[in-house]
PDB file of C-alpha atoms in Angstrom:
ATOM      1  CA  MET A  10      40.213  91.954  22.546  1.00 49.00           C
ATOM      2  CA  PRO A  11      43.179  94.282  23.173  1.00 51.00           C
ATOM      3  CA  THR A  12      43.220  95.965  26.575  1.00 48.00           C
ATOM      4  CA  PHE A  13      44.484  99.432  27.315  1.00 43.00           C
ATOM      5  CA  ASN A  14      47.823  99.578  29.154  1.00 43.00           C
ATOM      6  CA  PRO A  15      48.013 102.832  31.150  1.00 44.00           C
ATOM      7  CA  SER A  16      51.766 102.514  31.687  1.00 48.00           C
ATOM      8  CA  SER A  17      52.506 102.524  27.952  1.00 43.00           C
ATOM      9  CA  GLY A  18      49.506 104.524  26.866  1.00 44.00           C
ATOM     10  CA  LEU A  19      48.853 101.881  24.192  1.00 46.00           C
ATOM     11  CA  TYR A  20      46.635  98.851  23.759  1.00 51.00           C
ATOM     12  CA  ASP A  21      48.298  95.526  24.501  1.00 57.00           C
ATOM     13  CA  GLY A  22      48.335  92.920  21.759  1.00 70.00           C
ATOM     14  CA  PRO A  23      45.983  89.948  21.892  1.00 88.00           C
ATOM     15  CA  GLU A  24      46.860  86.521  23.249  1.00 90.00           C
ATOM     16  CA  ASP A  25      48.283  83.974  20.820  1.00 94.00           C
ATOM     17  CA  PRO A  26      47.044  80.511  21.871  1.00 94.00           C
ATOM     18  CA  ASP A  27      48.550  78.854  18.760  1.00 96.00           C
ATOM     19  CA  LEU A  28      52.097  80.126  19.301  1.00 96.00           C
ATOM     20  CA  ALA A  29      53.602  76.966  20.804  1.00 96.00           C
ATOM     21  CA  ARG A  30      51.949  74.660  18.248  1.00 97.00           C
ATOM     22  CA  ARG A  31      52.959  77.034  15.437  1.00 97.00           C
ATOM     23  CA  LYS A  32      56.619  76.902  16.449  1.00 97.00           C
ATOM     24  CA  GLU A  33      56.410  73.102  16.526  1.00 97.00           C
ATOM     25  CA  LEU A  34      54.641  72.866  13.167  1.00 97.00           C
ATOM     26  CA  LEU A  35      56.629  75.335  11.052  1.00 97.00           C
ATOM     27  CA  PRO A  36      59.781  73.152  10.752  1.00 96.00           C
ATOM     28  CA  HIS A  37      57.654  70.343   9.271  1.00 95.00           C
ATOM     29  CA  LEU A  38      56.248  72.788   6.723  1.00 97.00           C
ATOM     30  CA  GLY A  39      59.711  73.895   5.611  1.00 96.00           C
ATOM     31  CA  LEU A  40      59.196  77.330   7.167  1.00 97.00           C
ATOM     32  CA  ALA A  41      61.376  77.154  10.259  1.00 94.00           C
ATOM     33  CA  GLU A  42      63.925  79.719   9.052  1.00 94.00           C
ATOM     34  CA  ASP A  43      63.352  83.453   8.834  1.00 94.00           C
ATOM     35  CA  ARG A  44      64.310  83.978   5.206  1.00 94.00           C
ATOM     36  CA  PRO A  45      62.724  85.480   2.084  1.00 94.00           C
ATOM     37  CA  VAL A  46      60.787  82.955   0.016  1.00 96.00           C
ATOM     38  CA  PRO A  47      60.607  83.880  -3.698  1.00 95.00           C
ATOM     39  CA  LEU A  48      57.192  82.242  -4.098  1.00 97.00           C
ATOM     40  CA  PHE A  49      55.794  84.470  -1.369  1.00 97.00           C
ATOM     41  CA  ASP A  50      57.541  87.563  -2.741  1.00 95.00           C
ATOM     42  CA  ASP A  51      55.794  86.863  -6.037  1.00 96.00           C
ATOM     43  CA  LEU A  52      52.455  86.457  -4.247  1.00 97.00           C
ATOM     44  CA  ALA A  53      52.990  89.810  -2.531  1.00 97.00           C
ATOM     45  CA  ARG A  54      53.746  91.475  -5.878  1.00 95.00           C
ATOM     46  CA  ARG A  55      50.607  90.050  -7.438  1.00 97.00           C
ATOM     47  CA  LEU A  56      48.511  91.134  -4.465  1.00 97.00           C
ATOM     48  CA  ALA A  57      49.902  94.664  -4.741  1.00 96.00           C
ATOM     49  CA  ALA A  58      48.943  94.816  -8.419  1.00 96.00           C
ATOM     50  CA  ALA A  59      45.422  93.502  -7.812  1.00 97.00           C
ATOM     51  CA  ALA A  60      44.822  95.736  -4.768  1.00 97.00           C
ATOM     52  CA  SER A  61      46.165  98.785  -6.609  1.00 96.00           C
ATOM     53  CA  GLU A  62      43.704  98.161  -9.421  1.00 96.00           C
ATOM     54  CA  LEU A  63      40.895  97.845  -6.868  1.00 96.00           C
ATOM     55  CA  VAL A  64      41.581 101.089  -4.965  1.00 96.00           C
ATOM     56  CA  GLY A  65      42.921 103.115  -7.886  1.00 94.00           C
ATOM     57  CA  HIS A  66      46.393 103.985  -6.606  1.00 92.00           C
ATOM     58  CA  GLN A  67      49.786 102.356  -6.024  1.00 90.00           C
ATOM     59  CA  HIS A  68      50.531 103.518  -2.469  1.00 90.00           C
ATOM     60  CA  LEU A  69      50.434  99.935  -1.208  1.00 94.00           C
ATOM     61  CA  GLY A  70      52.817  97.564   0.502  1.00 93.00           C
ATOM     62  CA  THR A  71      51.956  93.869   0.711  1.00 96.00           C
ATOM     63  CA  MET A  72      53.298  91.089   2.896  1.00 96.00           C
ATOM     64  CA  VAL A  73      53.135  87.390   3.653  1.00 98.00           C
ATOM     65  CA  ASN A  74      53.797  87.294   7.367  1.00 97.00           C
ATOM     66  CA  ILE A  75      54.841  84.318   9.525  1.00 98.00           C
ATOM     67  CA  ILE A  76      54.395  85.178  13.202  1.00 97.00           C
ATOM     68  CA  LYS A  77      56.452  83.674  16.011  1.00 96.00           C
ATOM     69  CA  ASP A  78      58.099  85.655  18.812  1.00 95.00           C
ATOM     70  CA  ASP A  79      58.211  88.448  16.268  1.00 93.00           C
ATOM     71  CA  GLN A  80      56.854  88.925  12.758  1.00 94.00           C
ATOM     72  CA  TYR A  81      58.842  88.002   9.667  1.00 96.00           C
ATOM     73  CA  PHE A  82      57.757  88.846   6.127  1.00 96.00           C
ATOM     74  CA  VAL A  83      58.644  85.777   4.065  1.00 96.00           C
ATOM     75  CA  GLY A  84      56.952  87.610   1.197  1.00 96.00           C
ATOM     76  CA  LEU A  85      57.271  91.381   0.761  1.00 95.00           C
ATOM     77  CA  TYR A  86      56.469  94.018  -1.805  1.00 94.00           C
ATOM     78  CA  LEU A  87      56.874  97.750  -1.217  1.00 89.00           C
ATOM     79  CA  PRO A  88      55.941 100.502  -3.668  1.00 82.00           C
ATOM     80  CA  ALA A  89      58.748 101.830  -5.791  1.00 71.00           C
ATOM     81  CA  PRO A  90      60.252 105.150  -4.724  1.00 63.00           C
ATOM     82  CA  VAL A  91      60.153 107.883  -7.322  1.00 51.00           C
ATOM     83  CA  GLY A  92      62.737 107.158 -10.029  1.00 51.00           C
ATOM     84  CA  GLY A  93      63.862 103.844  -8.541  1.00 53.00           C
ATOM     85  CA  ALA A  94      63.230 100.131  -8.309  1.00 54.00           C
ATOM     86  CA  SER A  95      60.965  98.546  -5.742  1.00 53.00           C
ATOM     87  CA  GLN A  96      62.366  98.719  -2.227  1.00 52.00           C
ATOM     88  CA  ALA A  97      61.767  94.974  -2.058  1.00 49.00           C
ATOM     89  CA  ASP A  98      64.792  94.603  -4.356  1.00 47.00           C
ATOM     90  CA  THR A  99      67.168  96.697  -2.221  1.00 46.00           C
ATOM     91  CA  PRO A 100      69.374  95.664   0.738  1.00 43.00           C
ATOM     92  CA  ALA A 101      67.431  98.034   3.019  1.00 41.00           C
ATOM     93  CA  THR A 102      64.566  95.570   2.961  1.00 61.00           C
ATOM     94  CA  THR A 103      66.510  93.084   5.087  1.00 72.00           C
ATOM     95  CA  SER A 104      65.644  95.007   8.243  1.00 78.00           C
ATOM     96  CA  MET A 105      62.144  95.820   7.006  1.00 84.00           C
ATOM     97  CA  ARG A 106      61.239  92.135   6.778  1.00 92.00           C
ATOM     98  CA  ARG A 107      61.156  91.906  10.569  1.00 91.00           C
ATOM     99  CA  MET A 108      58.711  93.614  12.917  1.00 89.00           C
ATOM    100  CA  SER A 109      57.924  93.251  16.603  1.00 89.00           C
ATOM    101  CA  ARG A 110      54.604  91.778  17.646  1.00 89.00           C
ATOM    102  CA  SER A 111      53.637  95.135  19.148  1.00 86.00           C
ATOM    103  CA  GLU A 112      53.567  96.787  15.710  1.00 86.00           C
ATOM    104  CA  GLY A 113      51.015  96.546  12.967  1.00 89.00           C
ATOM    105  CA  TRP A 114      47.681  94.771  12.854  1.00 91.00           C
ATOM    106  CA  CYS A 115      48.585  91.244  11.741  1.00 94.00           C
ATOM    107  CA  VAL A 116      48.625  89.894  15.294  1.00 94.00           C
ATOM    108  CA  HIS A 117      44.999  91.012  15.582  1.00 93.00           C
ATOM    109  CA  THR A 118      44.117  89.375  12.262  1.00 96.00           C
ATOM    110  CA  LEU A 119      45.789  86.186  13.481  1.00 96.00           C
ATOM    111  CA  HIS A 120      43.851  86.300  16.754  1.00 95.00           C
ATOM    112  CA  ARG A 121      40.413  86.887  15.199  1.00 94.00           C
ATOM    113  CA  ARG A 122      41.002  84.145  12.568  1.00 97.00           C
ATOM    114  CA  ARG A 123      39.165  86.047   9.859  1.00 97.00           C
ATOM    115  CA  ALA A 124      39.773  88.966   7.540  1.00 98.00           C
ATOM    116  CA  LEU A 125      40.400  92.397   9.071  1.00 96.00           C
ATOM    117  CA  PRO A 126      39.665  95.415   6.822  1.00 97.00           C
ATOM    118  CA  LEU A 127      40.614  98.789   8.317  1.00 95.00           C
ATOM    119  CA  ASP A 128      39.694 101.596   5.943  1.00 96.00           C
ATOM    120  CA  ASP A 129      41.103 104.145   8.404  1.00 93.00           C
ATOM    121  CA  VAL A 130      43.431 102.920  11.150  1.00 89.00           C
ATOM    122  CA  HIS A 131      42.605 106.051  13.164  1.00 86.00           C
ATOM    123  CA  ALA A 132      38.886 105.260  13.287  1.00 85.00           C
ATOM    124  CA  MET A 133      39.072 103.356  16.601  1.00 75.00           C
ATOM    125  CA  PRO A 134      41.377 104.046  19.571  1.00 73.00           C
ATOM    126  CA  ARG A 135      42.540 100.428  19.849  1.00 68.00           C
ATOM    127  CA  TRP A 136      43.812 100.545  16.252  1.00 63.00           C
ATOM    128  CA  SER A 137      45.147 104.089  16.164  1.00 64.00           C
ATOM    129  CA  GLY A 138      47.741 103.835  18.935  1.00 65.00           C
ATOM    130  CA  ASN A 139      50.083 101.751  16.812  1.00 72.00           C
ATOM    131  CA  THR A 140      53.707 102.643  16.119  1.00 69.00           C
ATOM    132  CA  ALA A 141      53.397 101.349  12.548  1.00 70.00           C
ATOM    133  CA  ILE A 142      51.362 104.471  11.814  1.00 69.00           C
ATOM    134  CA  SER A 143      54.241 106.817  12.531  1.00 66.00           C
ATOM    135  CA  ARG A 144      57.085 104.502  11.427  1.00 72.00           C
ATOM    136  CA  LEU A 145      55.554 103.330   8.140  1.00 74.00           C
ATOM    137  CA  ARG A 146      52.951 106.094   7.655  1.00 83.00           C
ATOM    138  CA  VAL A 147      50.196 103.486   7.470  1.00 87.00           C
ATOM    139  CA  GLN A 148      46.678 104.835   7.097  1.00 90.00           C
ATOM    140  CA  SER A 149      44.812 101.724   5.966  1.00 94.00           C
ATOM    141  CA  TYR A 150      45.171  97.947   6.453  1.00 95.00           C
ATOM    142  CA  LEU A 151      43.665  94.795   4.980  1.00 98.00           C
ATOM    143  CA  GLY A 152      44.677  91.334   6.173  1.00 98.00           C
ATOM    144  CA  VAL A 153      43.587  87.705   6.326  1.00 98.00           C
ATOM    145  CA  PRO A 154      44.953  84.858   8.493  1.00 98.00           C
ATOM    146  CA  LEU A 155      46.802  81.853   7.089  1.00 98.00           C
ATOM    147  CA  ILE A 156      45.235  78.897   8.907  1.00 98.00           C
ATOM    148  CA  ASP A 157      46.916  75.566   8.198  1.00 97.00           C
ATOM    149  CA  ARG A 158      44.449  73.312   6.419  1.00 96.00           C
ATOM    150  CA  SER A 159      45.583  70.096   8.119  1.00 95.00           C
ATOM    151  CA  THR A 160      45.869  71.243  11.725  1.00 96.00           C
ATOM    152  CA  GLY A 161      43.810  74.428  12.081  1.00 97.00           C
ATOM    153  CA  VAL A 162      46.852  76.247  13.482  1.00 97.00           C
ATOM    154  CA  ALA A 163      47.040  79.932  12.546  1.00 98.00           C
ATOM    155  CA  LEU A 164      50.490  80.468  10.998  1.00 98.00           C
ATOM    156  CA  GLY A 165      50.517  84.096   9.916  1.00 98.00           C
ATOM    157  CA  THR A 166      48.793  86.479   7.537  1.00 98.00           C
ATOM    158  CA  VAL A 167      48.626  87.900   4.051  1.00 98.00           C
ATOM    159  CA  CYS A 168      48.112  91.650   4.201  1.00 97.00           C
ATOM    160  CA  ALA A 169      48.181  94.999   2.445  1.00 97.00           C
ATOM    161  CA  ILE A 170      49.021  98.364   3.983  1.00 95.00           C
ATOM    162  CA  SER A 171      48.486 101.774   2.466  1.00 94.00           C
ATOM    163  CA  THR A 172      49.742 105.287   3.111  1.00 91.00           C
ATOM    164  CA  VAL A 173      46.299 106.632   2.199  1.00 93.00           C
ATOM    165  CA  GLN A 174      42.858 105.687   3.487  1.00 94.00           C
ATOM    166  CA  ASN A 175      40.867 103.204   1.402  1.00 95.00           C
ATOM    167  CA  ASN A 176      37.325 101.968   1.155  1.00 96.00           C
ATOM    168  CA  TRP A 177      38.112  98.265   0.900  1.00 97.00           C
ATOM    169  CA  GLY A 178      34.492  97.162   0.793  1.00 97.00           C
ATOM    170  CA  ARG A 179      33.334  93.648   0.132  1.00 97.00           C
ATOM    171  CA  ALA A 180      35.520  93.458  -2.970  1.00 98.00           C
ATOM    172  CA  GLY A 181      38.620  94.110  -0.868  1.00 98.00           C
ATOM    173  CA  VAL A 182      37.692  91.418   1.645  1.00 98.00           C
ATOM    174  CA  GLU A 183      37.070  88.883  -1.131  1.00 98.00           C
ATOM    175  CA  LEU A 184      40.367  89.863  -2.757  1.00 98.00           C
ATOM    176  CA  ILE A 185      42.443  89.323   0.382  1.00 98.00           C
ATOM    177  CA  LYS A 186      40.631  86.054   1.125  1.00 98.00           C
ATOM    178  CA  ASP A 187      41.466  84.820  -2.376  1.00 98.00           C
ATOM    179  CA  PHE A 188      45.149  85.678  -1.882  1.00 98.00           C
ATOM    180  CA  GLY A 189      45.027  84.002   1.519  1.00 98.00           C
ATOM    181  CA  GLU A 190      43.920  80.792  -0.193  1.00 98.00           C
ATOM    182  CA  GLN A 191      46.757  81.193  -2.677  1.00 98.00           C
ATOM    183  CA  GLY A 192      49.135  81.606   0.246  1.00 98.00           C
ATOM    184  CA  LEU A 193      47.875  78.350   1.758  1.00 98.00           C
ATOM    185  CA  ASP A 194      48.344  76.629  -1.610  1.00 98.00           C
ATOM    186  CA  LEU A 195      51.988  77.748  -1.566  1.00 98.00           C
ATOM    187  CA  ILE A 196      52.443  76.585   2.028  1.00 97.00           C
ATOM    188  CA  ASP A 197      51.095  73.148   1.064  1.00 97.00           C
ATOM    189  CA  HIS A 198      53.453  73.085  -1.939  1.00 96.00           C
ATOM    190  CA  ILE A 199      56.505  74.072   0.118  1.00 96.00           C
ATOM    191  CA  ALA A 200      55.593  71.535   2.820  1.00 96.00           C
ATOM    192  CA  ALA A 201      55.234  68.715   0.293  1.00 94.00           C
ATOM    193  CA  GLU A 202      58.630  69.510  -1.246  1.00 93.00           C
ATOM    194  CA  HIS A 203      60.209  69.716   2.200  1.00 93.00           C
ATOM    195  CA  GLN A 204      58.765  66.385   3.300  1.00 90.00           C
ATOM    196  CA  GLN A 205      59.883  64.731   0.072  1.00 88.00           C
ATOM    197  CA  THR A 206      63.401  66.072   0.619  1.00 84.00           C
ATOM    198  CA  GLN A 207      63.447  64.836   4.214  1.00 80.00           C
ATOM    199  CA  ARG A 208      62.443  61.334   3.136  1.00 76.00           C
ATOM    200  CA  HIS A 209      65.357  61.161   0.691  1.00 66.00           C
ATOM    201  CA  ILE A 210      68.146  62.436   2.943  1.00 57.00           C
ATOM    202  CA  PRO A 211      70.776  59.642   2.961  1.00 56.00           C
ATOM    203  CA  GLU A 212      71.219  58.080   6.376  1.00 48.00           C
ATOM    204  CA  ARG A 213      74.654  58.576   7.885  1.00 44.00           C
ATOM    205  CA  PRO A 214      76.194  55.280   8.983  1.00 48.00           C
ATOM    206  CA  ALA A 215      76.312  54.793  12.734  1.00 42.00           C
ATOM    207  CA  PRO A 216      79.718  54.493  14.383  1.00 45.00           C
ATOM    208  CA  ALA A 217      80.969  50.936  14.846  1.00 48.00           C
ATOM    209  CA  GLY A 218      79.246  49.160  17.692  1.00 47.00           C
ATOM    210  CA  ILE A 219      76.315  51.624  17.841  1.00 39.00           C
ATOM    211  CA  PRO A 220      73.079  50.511  16.170  1.00 46.00           C
ATOM    212  CA  ALA A 221      71.602  52.946  13.632  1.00 43.00           C
ATOM    213  CA  PRO A 222      68.566  54.793  15.047  1.00 43.00           C
ATOM    214  CA  VAL A 223      65.101  53.962  13.816  1.00 46.00           C
ATOM    215  CA  VAL A 224      63.655  57.138  12.290  1.00 41.00           C
ATOM    216  CA  ASP A 225      59.900  57.568  12.619  1.00 45.00           C
ATOM    217  CA  LEU A 226      58.758  59.899   9.837  1.00 40.00           C
ATOM    218  CA  ARG A 227      55.079  59.822  10.744  1.00 42.00           C
ATOM    219  CA  HIS A 228      55.305  63.133  12.598  1.00 41.00           C
ATOM    220  CA  ILE A 229      56.443  64.912   9.429  1.00 37.00           C
ATOM    221  CA  SER A 230      52.960  64.687   7.934  1.00 41.00           C
ATOM    222  CA  GLY A 231      51.644  66.874  10.732  1.00 40.00           C
ATOM    223  CA  THR A 232      48.966  64.355  11.681  1.00 35.00           C
ATOM    224  CA  ASN A 233      49.987  64.452  15.343  1.00 36.00           C
ATOM    225  CA  TYR A 234      49.296  68.184  15.701  1.00 31.00           C
TER     226      TYR A 234
END
């Protein structure tokens, strides 16, 4: 549980016991680089549409978040400004894909390893003292952790944020859990493609007089984690 830090006047973030294993695992899943992934952008767009239909408005941003030393949104959808295209299609989004671990609520979702619905982020002191409220005008949050099916390592989250308060209810929790499963399906798909690519990388010939190394690909499957 977050503890209050009197020097900052805020609640410290939770511990992240999976961090080291996550950093080790992500390269084998094809997710080592901080870069937008079109499959996850599409997932975020579909989540925004489904969540908007549920709550009856379109003031929603949605993310697929991989968490390391900071947070990176490999999938991102932001509501369209009046008279314009979605901000997810503009260069300004480059900086908005990254967030420190001290902001937002995904680190808490990751830590609790189950869905976190916050109808009103001001309802409890430990949630309300968050800079994402003032920076992004967030009033409501709904997130679910992405827990790797093979290793049990928590990798990140799928989440929705809103600039108005929402009553997520059971339907909201079931919705975000469904999109979390879809996110894990995509992670499995990306990992399988990455592993297939790695197995077919041509070996570079060793310099004369130096034997070619024996490459052990067993670790790529993730079975040692």
